[in-house]
Coordinates of C-alpha atoms and ligand atoms in Angstrom, one line a residue:
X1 CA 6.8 6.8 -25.6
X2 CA 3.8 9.5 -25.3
X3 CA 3.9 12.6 -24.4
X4 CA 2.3 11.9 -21.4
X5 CA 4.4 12.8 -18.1
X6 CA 3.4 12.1 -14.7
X7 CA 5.0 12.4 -11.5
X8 CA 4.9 11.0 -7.6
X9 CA 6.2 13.8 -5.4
X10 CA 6.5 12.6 -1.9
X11 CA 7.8 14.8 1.0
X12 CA 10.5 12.6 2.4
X13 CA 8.8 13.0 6.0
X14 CA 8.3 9.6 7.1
X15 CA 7.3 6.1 5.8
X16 CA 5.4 5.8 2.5
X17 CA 1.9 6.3 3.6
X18 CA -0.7 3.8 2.3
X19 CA -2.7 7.1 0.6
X20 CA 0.7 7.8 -1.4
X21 CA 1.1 4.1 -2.6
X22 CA -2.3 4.6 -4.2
X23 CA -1.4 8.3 -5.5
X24 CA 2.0 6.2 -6.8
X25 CA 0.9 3.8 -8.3
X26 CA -2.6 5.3 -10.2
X27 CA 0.1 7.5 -12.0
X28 CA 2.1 4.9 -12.8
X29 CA -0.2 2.6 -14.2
X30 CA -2.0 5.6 -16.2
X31 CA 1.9 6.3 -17.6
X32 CA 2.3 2.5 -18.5
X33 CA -1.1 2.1 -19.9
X34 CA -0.5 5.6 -22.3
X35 CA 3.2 4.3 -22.7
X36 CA 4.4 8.0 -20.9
X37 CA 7.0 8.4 -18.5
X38 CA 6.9 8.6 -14.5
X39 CA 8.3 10.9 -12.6
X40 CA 9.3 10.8 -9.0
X41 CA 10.2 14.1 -7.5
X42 CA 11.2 14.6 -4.3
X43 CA 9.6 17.6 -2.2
X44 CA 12.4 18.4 0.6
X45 CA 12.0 21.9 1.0
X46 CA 11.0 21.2 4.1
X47 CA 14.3 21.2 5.5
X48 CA 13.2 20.7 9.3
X49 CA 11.2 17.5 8.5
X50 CA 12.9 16.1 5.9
X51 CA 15.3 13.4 5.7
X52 CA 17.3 11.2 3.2
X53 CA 16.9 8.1 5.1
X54 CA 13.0 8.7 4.3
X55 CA 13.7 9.1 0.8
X56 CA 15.1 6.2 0.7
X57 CA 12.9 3.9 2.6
X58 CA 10.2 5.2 0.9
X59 CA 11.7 4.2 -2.7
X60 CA 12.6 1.1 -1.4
X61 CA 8.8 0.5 -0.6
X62 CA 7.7 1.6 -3.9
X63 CA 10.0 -0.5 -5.5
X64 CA 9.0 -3.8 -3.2
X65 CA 5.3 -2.7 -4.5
X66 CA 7.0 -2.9 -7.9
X67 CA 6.1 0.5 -8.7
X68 CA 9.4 1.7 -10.7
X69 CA 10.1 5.1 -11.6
X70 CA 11.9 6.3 -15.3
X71 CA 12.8 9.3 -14.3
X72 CA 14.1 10.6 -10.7
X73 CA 17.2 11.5 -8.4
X74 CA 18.3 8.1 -8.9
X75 CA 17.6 8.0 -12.7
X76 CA 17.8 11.9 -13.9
X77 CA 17.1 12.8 -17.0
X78 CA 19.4 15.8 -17.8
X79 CA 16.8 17.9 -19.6
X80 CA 14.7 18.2 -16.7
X81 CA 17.0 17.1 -13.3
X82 CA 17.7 18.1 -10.9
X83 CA 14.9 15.8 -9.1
X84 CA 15.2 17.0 -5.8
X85 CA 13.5 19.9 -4.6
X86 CA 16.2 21.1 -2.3
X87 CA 18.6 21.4 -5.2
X88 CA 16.6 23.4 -7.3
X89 CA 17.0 26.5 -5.2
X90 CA 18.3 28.8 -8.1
X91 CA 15.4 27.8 -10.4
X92 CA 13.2 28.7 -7.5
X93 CA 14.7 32.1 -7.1
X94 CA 15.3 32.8 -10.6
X95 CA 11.3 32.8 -11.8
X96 CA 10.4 34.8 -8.1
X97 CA 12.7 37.5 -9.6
X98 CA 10.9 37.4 -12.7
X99 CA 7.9 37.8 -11.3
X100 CA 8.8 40.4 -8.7
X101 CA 10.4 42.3 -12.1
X102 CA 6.6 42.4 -13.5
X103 CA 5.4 42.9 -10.3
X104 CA 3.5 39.8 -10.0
X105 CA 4.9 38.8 -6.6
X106 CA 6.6 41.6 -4.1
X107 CA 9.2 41.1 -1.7
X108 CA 7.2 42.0 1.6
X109 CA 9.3 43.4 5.1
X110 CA 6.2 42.8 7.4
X111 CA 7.4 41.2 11.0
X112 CA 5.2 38.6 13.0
X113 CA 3.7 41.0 15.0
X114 CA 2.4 42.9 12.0
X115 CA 0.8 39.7 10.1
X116 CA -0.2 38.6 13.6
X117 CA -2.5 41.8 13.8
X118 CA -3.9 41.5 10.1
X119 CA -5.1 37.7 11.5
X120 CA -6.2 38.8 14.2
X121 CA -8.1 41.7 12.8
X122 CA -9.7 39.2 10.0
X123 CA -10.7 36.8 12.9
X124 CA -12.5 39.9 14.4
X125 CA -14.4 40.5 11.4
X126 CA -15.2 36.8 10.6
X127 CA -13.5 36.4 7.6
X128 CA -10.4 34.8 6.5
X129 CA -7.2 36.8 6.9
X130 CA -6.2 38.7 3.7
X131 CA -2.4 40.5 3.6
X132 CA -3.4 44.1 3.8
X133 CA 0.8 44.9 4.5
X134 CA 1.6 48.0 2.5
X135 CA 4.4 46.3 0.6
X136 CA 1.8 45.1 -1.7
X137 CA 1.9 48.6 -2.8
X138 CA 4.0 50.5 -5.9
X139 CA 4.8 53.2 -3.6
X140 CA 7.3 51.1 -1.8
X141 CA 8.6 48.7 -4.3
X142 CA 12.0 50.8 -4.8
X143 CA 12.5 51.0 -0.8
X144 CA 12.0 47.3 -1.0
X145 CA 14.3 46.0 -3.9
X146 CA 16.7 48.8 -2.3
X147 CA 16.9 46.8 1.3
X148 CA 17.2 43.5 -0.5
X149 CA 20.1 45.2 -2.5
X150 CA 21.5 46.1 0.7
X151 CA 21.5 42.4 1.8
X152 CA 18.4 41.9 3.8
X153 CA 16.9 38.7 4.0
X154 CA 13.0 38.6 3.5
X155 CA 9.7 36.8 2.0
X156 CA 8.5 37.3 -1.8
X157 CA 4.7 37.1 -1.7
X158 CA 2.5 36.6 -4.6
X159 CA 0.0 38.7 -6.0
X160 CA -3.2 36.6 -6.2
X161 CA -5.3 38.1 -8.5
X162 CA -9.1 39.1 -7.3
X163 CA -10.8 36.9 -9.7
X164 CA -12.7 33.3 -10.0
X165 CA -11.1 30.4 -10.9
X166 CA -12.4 26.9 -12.5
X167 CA -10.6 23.8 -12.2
X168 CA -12.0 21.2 -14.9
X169 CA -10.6 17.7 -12.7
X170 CA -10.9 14.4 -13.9
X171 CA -12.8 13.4 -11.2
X172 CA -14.6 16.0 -9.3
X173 CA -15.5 17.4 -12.0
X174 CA -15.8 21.2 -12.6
X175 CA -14.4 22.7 -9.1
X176 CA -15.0 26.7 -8.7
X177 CA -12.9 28.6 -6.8
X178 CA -14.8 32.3 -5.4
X179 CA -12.7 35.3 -6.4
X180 CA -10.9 37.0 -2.7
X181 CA -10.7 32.6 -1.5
X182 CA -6.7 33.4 -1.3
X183 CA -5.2 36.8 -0.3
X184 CA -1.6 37.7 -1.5
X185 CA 0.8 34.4 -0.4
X186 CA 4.4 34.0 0.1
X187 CA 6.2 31.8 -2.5
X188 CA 9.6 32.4 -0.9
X189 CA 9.8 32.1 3.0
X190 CA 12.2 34.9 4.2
X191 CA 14.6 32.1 4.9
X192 CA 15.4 31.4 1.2
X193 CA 12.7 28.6 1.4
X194 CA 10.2 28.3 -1.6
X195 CA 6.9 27.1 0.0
X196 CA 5.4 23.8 -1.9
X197 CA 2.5 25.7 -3.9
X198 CA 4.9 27.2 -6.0
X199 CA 8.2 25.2 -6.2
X200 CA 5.4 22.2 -7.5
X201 CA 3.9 24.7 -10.3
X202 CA 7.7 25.5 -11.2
X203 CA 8.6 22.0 -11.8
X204 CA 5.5 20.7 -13.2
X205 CA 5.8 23.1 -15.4
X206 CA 9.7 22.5 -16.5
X207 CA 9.2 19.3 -16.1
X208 CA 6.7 19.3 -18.6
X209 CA 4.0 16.7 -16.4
X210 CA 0.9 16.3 -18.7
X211 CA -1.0 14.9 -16.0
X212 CA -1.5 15.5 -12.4
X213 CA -3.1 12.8 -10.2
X214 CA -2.9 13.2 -6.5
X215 CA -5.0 13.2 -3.5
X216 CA -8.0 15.1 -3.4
X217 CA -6.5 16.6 0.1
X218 CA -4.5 19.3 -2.1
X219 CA -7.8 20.4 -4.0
X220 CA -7.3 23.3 -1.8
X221 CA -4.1 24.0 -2.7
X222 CA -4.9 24.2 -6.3
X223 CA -6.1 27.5 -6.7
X224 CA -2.8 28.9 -6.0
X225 CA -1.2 26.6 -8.1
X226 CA -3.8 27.8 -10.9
X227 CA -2.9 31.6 -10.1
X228 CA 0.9 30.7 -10.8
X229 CA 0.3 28.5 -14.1
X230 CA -1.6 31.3 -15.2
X231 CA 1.4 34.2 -14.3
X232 CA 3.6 31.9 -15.6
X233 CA 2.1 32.0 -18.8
X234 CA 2.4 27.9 -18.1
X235 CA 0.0 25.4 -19.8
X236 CA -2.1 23.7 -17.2
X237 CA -1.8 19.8 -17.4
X238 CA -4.8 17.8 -16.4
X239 CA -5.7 17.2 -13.2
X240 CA -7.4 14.4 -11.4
X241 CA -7.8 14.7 -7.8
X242 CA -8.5 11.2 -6.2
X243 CA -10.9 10.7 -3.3
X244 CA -10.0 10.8 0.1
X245 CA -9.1 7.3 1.9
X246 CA -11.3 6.8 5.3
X247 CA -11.7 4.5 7.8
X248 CA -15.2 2.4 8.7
X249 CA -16.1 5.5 10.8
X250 CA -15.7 7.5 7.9
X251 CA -13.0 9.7 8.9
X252 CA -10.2 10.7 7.2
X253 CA -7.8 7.4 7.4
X254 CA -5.4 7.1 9.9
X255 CA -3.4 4.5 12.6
X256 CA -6.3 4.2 14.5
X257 CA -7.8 2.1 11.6
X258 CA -5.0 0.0 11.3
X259 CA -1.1 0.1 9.8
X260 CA -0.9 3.1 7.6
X261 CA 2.5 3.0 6.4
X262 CA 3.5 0.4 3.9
X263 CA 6.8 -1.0 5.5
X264 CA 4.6 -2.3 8.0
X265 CA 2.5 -4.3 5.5
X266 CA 5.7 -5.8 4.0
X267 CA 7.2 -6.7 7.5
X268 CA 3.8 -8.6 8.3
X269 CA 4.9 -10.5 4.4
X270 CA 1.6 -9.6 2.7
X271 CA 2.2 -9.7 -1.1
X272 CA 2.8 -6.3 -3.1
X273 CA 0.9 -7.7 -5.5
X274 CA -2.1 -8.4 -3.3
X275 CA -1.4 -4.4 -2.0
X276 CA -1.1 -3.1 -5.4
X277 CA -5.2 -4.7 -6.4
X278 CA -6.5 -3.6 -3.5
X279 CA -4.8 0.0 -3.5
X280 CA -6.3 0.1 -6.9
X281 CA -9.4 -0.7 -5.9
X282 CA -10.2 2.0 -3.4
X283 CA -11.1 4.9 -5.8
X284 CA -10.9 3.3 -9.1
X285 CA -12.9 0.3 -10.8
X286 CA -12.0 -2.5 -13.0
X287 CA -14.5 -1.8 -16.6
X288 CA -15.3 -5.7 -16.0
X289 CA -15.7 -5.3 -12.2
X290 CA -13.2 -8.1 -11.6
X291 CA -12.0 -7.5 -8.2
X292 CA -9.4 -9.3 -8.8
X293 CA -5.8 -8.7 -10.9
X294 CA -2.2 -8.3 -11.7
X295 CA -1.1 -5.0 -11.8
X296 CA 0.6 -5.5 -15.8
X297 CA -3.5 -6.9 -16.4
X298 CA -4.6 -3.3 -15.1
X299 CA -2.6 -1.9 -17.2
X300 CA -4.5 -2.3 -20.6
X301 CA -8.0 -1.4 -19.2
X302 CA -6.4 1.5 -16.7
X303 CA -7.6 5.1 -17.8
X304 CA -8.8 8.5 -15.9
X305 CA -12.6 7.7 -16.4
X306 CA -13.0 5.5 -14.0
X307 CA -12.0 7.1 -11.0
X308 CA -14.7 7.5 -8.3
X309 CA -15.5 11.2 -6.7
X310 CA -16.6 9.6 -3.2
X311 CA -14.0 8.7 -0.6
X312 CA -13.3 5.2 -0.6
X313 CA -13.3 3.1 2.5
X314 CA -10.1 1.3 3.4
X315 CA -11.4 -2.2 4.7
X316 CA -8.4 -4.2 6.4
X317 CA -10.4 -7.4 6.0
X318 CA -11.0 -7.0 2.7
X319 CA -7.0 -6.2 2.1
X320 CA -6.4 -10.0 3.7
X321 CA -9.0 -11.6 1.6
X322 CA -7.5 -9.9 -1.4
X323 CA -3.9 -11.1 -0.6
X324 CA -5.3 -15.0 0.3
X325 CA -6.9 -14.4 -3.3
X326 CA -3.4 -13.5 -4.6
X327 CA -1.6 -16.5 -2.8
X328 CA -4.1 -18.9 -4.1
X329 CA -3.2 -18.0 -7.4
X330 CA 0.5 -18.0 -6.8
X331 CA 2.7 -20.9 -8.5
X332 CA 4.3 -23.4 -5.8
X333 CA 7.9 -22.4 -7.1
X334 CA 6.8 -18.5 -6.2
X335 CA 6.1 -19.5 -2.7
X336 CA 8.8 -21.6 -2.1
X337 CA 11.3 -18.8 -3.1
X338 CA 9.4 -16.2 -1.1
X339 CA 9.1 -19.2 1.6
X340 CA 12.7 -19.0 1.8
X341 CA 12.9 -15.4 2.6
X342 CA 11.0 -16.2 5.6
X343 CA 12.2 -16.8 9.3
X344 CA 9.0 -18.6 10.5
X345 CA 9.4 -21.1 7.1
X346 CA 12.5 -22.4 8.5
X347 CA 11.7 -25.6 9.5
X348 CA 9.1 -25.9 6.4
X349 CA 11.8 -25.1 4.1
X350 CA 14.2 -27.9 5.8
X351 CA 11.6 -30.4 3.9
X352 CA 12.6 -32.0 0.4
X353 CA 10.9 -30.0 -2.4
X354 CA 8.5 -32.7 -3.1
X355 CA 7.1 -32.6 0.1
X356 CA 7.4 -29.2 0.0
X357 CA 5.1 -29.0 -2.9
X358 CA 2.3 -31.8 -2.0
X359 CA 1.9 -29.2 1.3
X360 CA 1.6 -26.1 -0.2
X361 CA -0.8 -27.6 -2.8
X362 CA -2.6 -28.6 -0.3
X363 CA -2.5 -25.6 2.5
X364 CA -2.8 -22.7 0.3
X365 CA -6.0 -23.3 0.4
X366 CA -6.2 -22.9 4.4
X367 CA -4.3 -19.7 4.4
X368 CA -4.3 -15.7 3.4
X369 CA -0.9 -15.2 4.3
X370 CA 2.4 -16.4 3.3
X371 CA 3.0 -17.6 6.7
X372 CA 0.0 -19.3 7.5
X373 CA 1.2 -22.2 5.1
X374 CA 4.3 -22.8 7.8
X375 CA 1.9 -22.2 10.6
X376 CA -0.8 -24.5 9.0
X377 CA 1.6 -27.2 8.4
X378 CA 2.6 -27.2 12.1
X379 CA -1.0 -27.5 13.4
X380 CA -2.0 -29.9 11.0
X381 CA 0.9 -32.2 10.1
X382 CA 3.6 -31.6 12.5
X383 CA 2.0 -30.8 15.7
X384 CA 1.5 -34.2 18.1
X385 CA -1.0 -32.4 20.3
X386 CA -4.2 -33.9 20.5
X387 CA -7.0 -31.5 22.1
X388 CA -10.1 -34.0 23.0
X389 CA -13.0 -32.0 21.8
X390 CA -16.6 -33.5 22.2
X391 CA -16.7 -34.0 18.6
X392 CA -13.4 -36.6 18.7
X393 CA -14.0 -38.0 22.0
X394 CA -17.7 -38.9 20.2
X395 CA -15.6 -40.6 17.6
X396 CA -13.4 -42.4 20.1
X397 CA -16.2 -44.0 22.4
X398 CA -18.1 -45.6 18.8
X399 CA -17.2 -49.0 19.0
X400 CA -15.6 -49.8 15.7
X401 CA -12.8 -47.0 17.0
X402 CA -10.3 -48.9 18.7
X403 CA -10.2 -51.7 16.4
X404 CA -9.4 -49.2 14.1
X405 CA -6.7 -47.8 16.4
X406 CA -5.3 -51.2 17.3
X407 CA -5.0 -51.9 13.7
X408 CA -3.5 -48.7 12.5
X409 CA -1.3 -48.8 15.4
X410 CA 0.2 -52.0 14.3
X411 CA 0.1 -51.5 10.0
X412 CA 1.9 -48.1 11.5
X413 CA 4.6 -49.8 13.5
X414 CA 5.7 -52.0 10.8
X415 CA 5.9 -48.6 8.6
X416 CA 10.4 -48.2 8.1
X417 CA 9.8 -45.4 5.9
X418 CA 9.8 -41.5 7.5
X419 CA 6.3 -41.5 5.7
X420 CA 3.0 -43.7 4.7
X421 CA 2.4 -43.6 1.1
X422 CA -0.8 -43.3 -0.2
X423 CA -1.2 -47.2 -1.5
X424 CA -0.6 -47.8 2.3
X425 CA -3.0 -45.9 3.4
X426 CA -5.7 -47.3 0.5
X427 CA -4.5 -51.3 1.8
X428 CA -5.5 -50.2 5.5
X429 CA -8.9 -49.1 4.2
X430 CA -9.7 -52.0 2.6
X431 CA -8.7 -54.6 5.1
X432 CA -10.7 -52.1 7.7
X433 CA -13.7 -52.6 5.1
X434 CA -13.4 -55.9 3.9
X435 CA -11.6 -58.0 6.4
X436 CA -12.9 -56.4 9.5
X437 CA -16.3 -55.0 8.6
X438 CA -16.0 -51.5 9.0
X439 CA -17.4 -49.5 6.7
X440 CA -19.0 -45.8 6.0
X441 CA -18.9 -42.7 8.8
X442 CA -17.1 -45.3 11.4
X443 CA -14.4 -46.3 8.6
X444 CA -14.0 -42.8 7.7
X445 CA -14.2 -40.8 11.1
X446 CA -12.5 -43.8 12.7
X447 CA -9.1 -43.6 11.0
X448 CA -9.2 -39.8 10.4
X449 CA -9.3 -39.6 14.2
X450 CA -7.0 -42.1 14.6
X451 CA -4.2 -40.8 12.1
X452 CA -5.1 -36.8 12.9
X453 CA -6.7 -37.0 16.0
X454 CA -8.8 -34.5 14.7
X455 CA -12.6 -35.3 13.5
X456 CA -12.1 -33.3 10.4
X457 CA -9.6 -31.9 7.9
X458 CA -8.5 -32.2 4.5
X459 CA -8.7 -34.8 2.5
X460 CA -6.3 -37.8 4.7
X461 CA -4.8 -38.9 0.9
X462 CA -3.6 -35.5 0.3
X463 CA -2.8 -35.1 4.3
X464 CA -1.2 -38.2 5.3
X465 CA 1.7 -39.0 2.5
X466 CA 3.1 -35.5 4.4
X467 CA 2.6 -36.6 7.7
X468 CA 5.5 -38.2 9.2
X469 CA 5.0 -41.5 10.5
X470 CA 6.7 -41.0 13.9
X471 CA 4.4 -38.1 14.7
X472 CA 1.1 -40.7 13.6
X473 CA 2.9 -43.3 15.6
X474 CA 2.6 -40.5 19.0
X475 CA -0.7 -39.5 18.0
X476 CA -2.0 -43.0 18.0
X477 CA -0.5 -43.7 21.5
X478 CA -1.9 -40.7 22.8
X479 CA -5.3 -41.9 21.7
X480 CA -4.9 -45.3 22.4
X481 CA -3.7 -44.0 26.2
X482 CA -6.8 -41.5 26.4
X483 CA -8.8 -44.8 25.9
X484 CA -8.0 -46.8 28.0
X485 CA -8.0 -44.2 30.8
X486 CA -11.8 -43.9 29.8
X487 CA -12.1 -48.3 30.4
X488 CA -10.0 -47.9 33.5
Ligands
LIG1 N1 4.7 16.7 -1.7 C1 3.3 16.7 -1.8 C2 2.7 15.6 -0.9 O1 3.5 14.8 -0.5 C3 2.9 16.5 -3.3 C4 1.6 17.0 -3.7 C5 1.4 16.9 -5.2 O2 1.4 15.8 -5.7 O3 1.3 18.0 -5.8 O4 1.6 15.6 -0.6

């Protein structure tokens, strides 16, 4: 293995978010593709919001993508567990107290009230609020560690120094931070809570992540994680902050564009795989501009150069074409298995496997979703319905039509098997051709109609073998009825 250390940190909030698949899986296939190690940490410091039952859901989703973490609460690596924010409290409080000891962060006593007036006073003078408390002050650092002594409970706020920072990123590029962007910030919340900024730097940093790739929405956030690296005395990893996901009205992405969490795209049975190329594809491009690929293919071309720095437009209808891509290149033994999984497959899957087969070879190519291939077989081989469009009642009035029907109807009656077979189906064409004169568009329009009651379709020598004869048998009645309601 590399050196090379990545990690997913998800707040367990709420489902896995579309945006965090992507974030997941770009630093999973950068770790496969440099042979490091991923990390998934989970961010629960937000004791209010968060909630194991997330946690889990949203590993379960990650796994369903096939995104698989080597290191994590579930997989811990002693040298660096514990994985879960929440548990890491001590850690947390241990380096504030070190940097309170060199004065690098301060515990500060100021109520509401009092950091409700600095805002205010900022907002005043049209500029952002900056802690002006007096705590930041030598003066009253022994009256301060004195009252914590004593017991009292309160907030350790970080010195942020008055200087510039530069963020070299991956992909935006050099990123400048003004000196006086951040005033003084609290790391620890009075109520024992670190706040994300700095239990993130703690653990990248003792977790020893080479690498940080995440959404470019925490861009922000990185100049405070740059002023604690730098107290720290940490070594910065590399950071790539990934463009932000929007919708076709450009803004930022959201339900109003469509599903955004991924459990939804998993109940609706569209393929991980199909999810994992097209998640790839919004911020990143393939070196051959293939659009289309297996996640293990990524993996030998994947790398940090490619990332775009403009937001990248999530396109629903390019998602569906992506997965009918994926399901067209899916082996009939694949679907079948995930076919059985299915409630809406069941009465596809009551079939014999060579039947089976002959209709998936031949519907895949109708459909974009697992499901339409049960849905397509009902509308084109189970279903007796006949809807007379213009097109097929056209067909119907020609006059070499009902010969045709009286013909099929009566090869068809004499059929004992549950299905015609496709030697059948070649005789009727040639007595229909040679015997009885019919030849060309009225041969071939004439007995599709007549066998599908449709005026066109898939090839009838792939379709018919798989219809059952009963339901031809109906379908020629129907037709056979529908004309002579016409002469009558
Ligand atoms: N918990 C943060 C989030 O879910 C992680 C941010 C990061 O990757 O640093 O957005």
């Amino acid at each position: 293995m590399s050196a090379v250390r990545v990690r997913f940190a998800p707040s367990p909030t709420g489902y896995l978010h579309i945006g965090g698949a992507r974030t997941a899986l770009y630093n999973y296939l950068y770790a496969k593709s440099v042979g490091g190690t991923f990390v998934l940490r989970i961010e629960d410091t937000d004791l209010e919001r968060s909630n194991a039952e997330y946690e889990k859901l949203q590993i379960e989703d990650l796994k369903w993508l096939g995104i698989f973490h080597d290191e994590g609460p579930d997989k811990p690596n002693p040298k660096y567990a514990p994985y879960r924010q929440s548990e890491r409290a001590e850690i947390y409080q241990k380096y504030a107290d070190q940097l309170i000891e060199r004065d690098l962060a301060y515990y500060d006593f100021c109520t509401e009230e009092e950091l409700e007036a600095m805002k205010a006073k900022a907002e005043a003078e049209g500029r952002d609020p900056i802690y002006e408390g007096k705590w930041k002050e030598a003066a009253h650092k022994a009256e301060a560690m004195a009252r914590v002594k004593a017991g009292e409970k309160t907030a350790i706020r970080f010195r942020a120094p008055k200087k510039a920072y530069t963020l070299k990123d991956k992909v935006k590029g050099e990123v400048t931070y003004p000196a006086n962007m951040v005033g003084d910030f609290v790391i620890v919340r009075s109520n024992g809570l670190p706040v994300y900024n700095y239990c993130c730097v703690i653990d990248d940093m003792l977790m020893e992540i080479t690498h940080v790739i995440r959404g470019e929405d925490h861009l922000n956030n990185t100049v405070r994680q740059l002023m604690i690296y730098e107290a720290l005395g940490a070594k910065l990893p590399e950071f790539a902050h990934v463009s932000l996901l929007i919708g076709s009205d450009r803004q930022k992405l959201s339900k109003r564009h469509g599903a955004t969490s991924v459990n939804l795209y998993r109940n609706e049975h569209y393929l991980p795989e199909a999810m994992c190329n097209y998640l790839t594809l919004l911020g990143w491009s393939h070196p051959s501009e293939t659009d289309i690929f297996a996640k293990e293919e990524i993996v030998s071309v994947f790398g940090l150069e490619r990332f775009s720095a403009h937001a990248a437009m999530y396109d629903l209808e390019k998602l569906k074409w992506v997965n009918g891509q994926h399901l067209k290149k899916m082996g009939n033994e694949e679907i079948l298995k995930l076919l059985a999984t299915i409630p809406e497959a069941a009465d596809f899957n009551k079939q014999d496997t060579p039947w089976k087969e002959g209709a998936i070879n031949l519907l895949k190519q109708y459909a974009d979703f697992i499901t339409d291939i049960p849905k397509k077989a009902h509308e084109m081989i189970f279903s007796e319905h006949i809807e007379m469009k213009n097109e097929l009642m056209e067909i119907l009035g020609w006059e070499t039509t009902p010969k045709i029907l009286d013909f099929i109807g009566s090869e068809v009656a004499k059929v004992s098997t549950p299905f015609v077979n496709e030697s059948q189906l070649n005789g009727w064409m040639e007595t229909l051709k040679k015997d009885m004169g019919v030849k060309g568009k009225p041969l071939f329009q004439g007995v599709r109609a007549a066998l599908t009651g449709h005026d066109h379709g898939p090839d009838l020598k792939l379709l018919i073998p798989l219809t059952p004869v009963s339901v031809i048998k109906k379908r020629i009645s129907l037709l056979g009825n529908t004309k002579q309601e016409k002469d009558g």
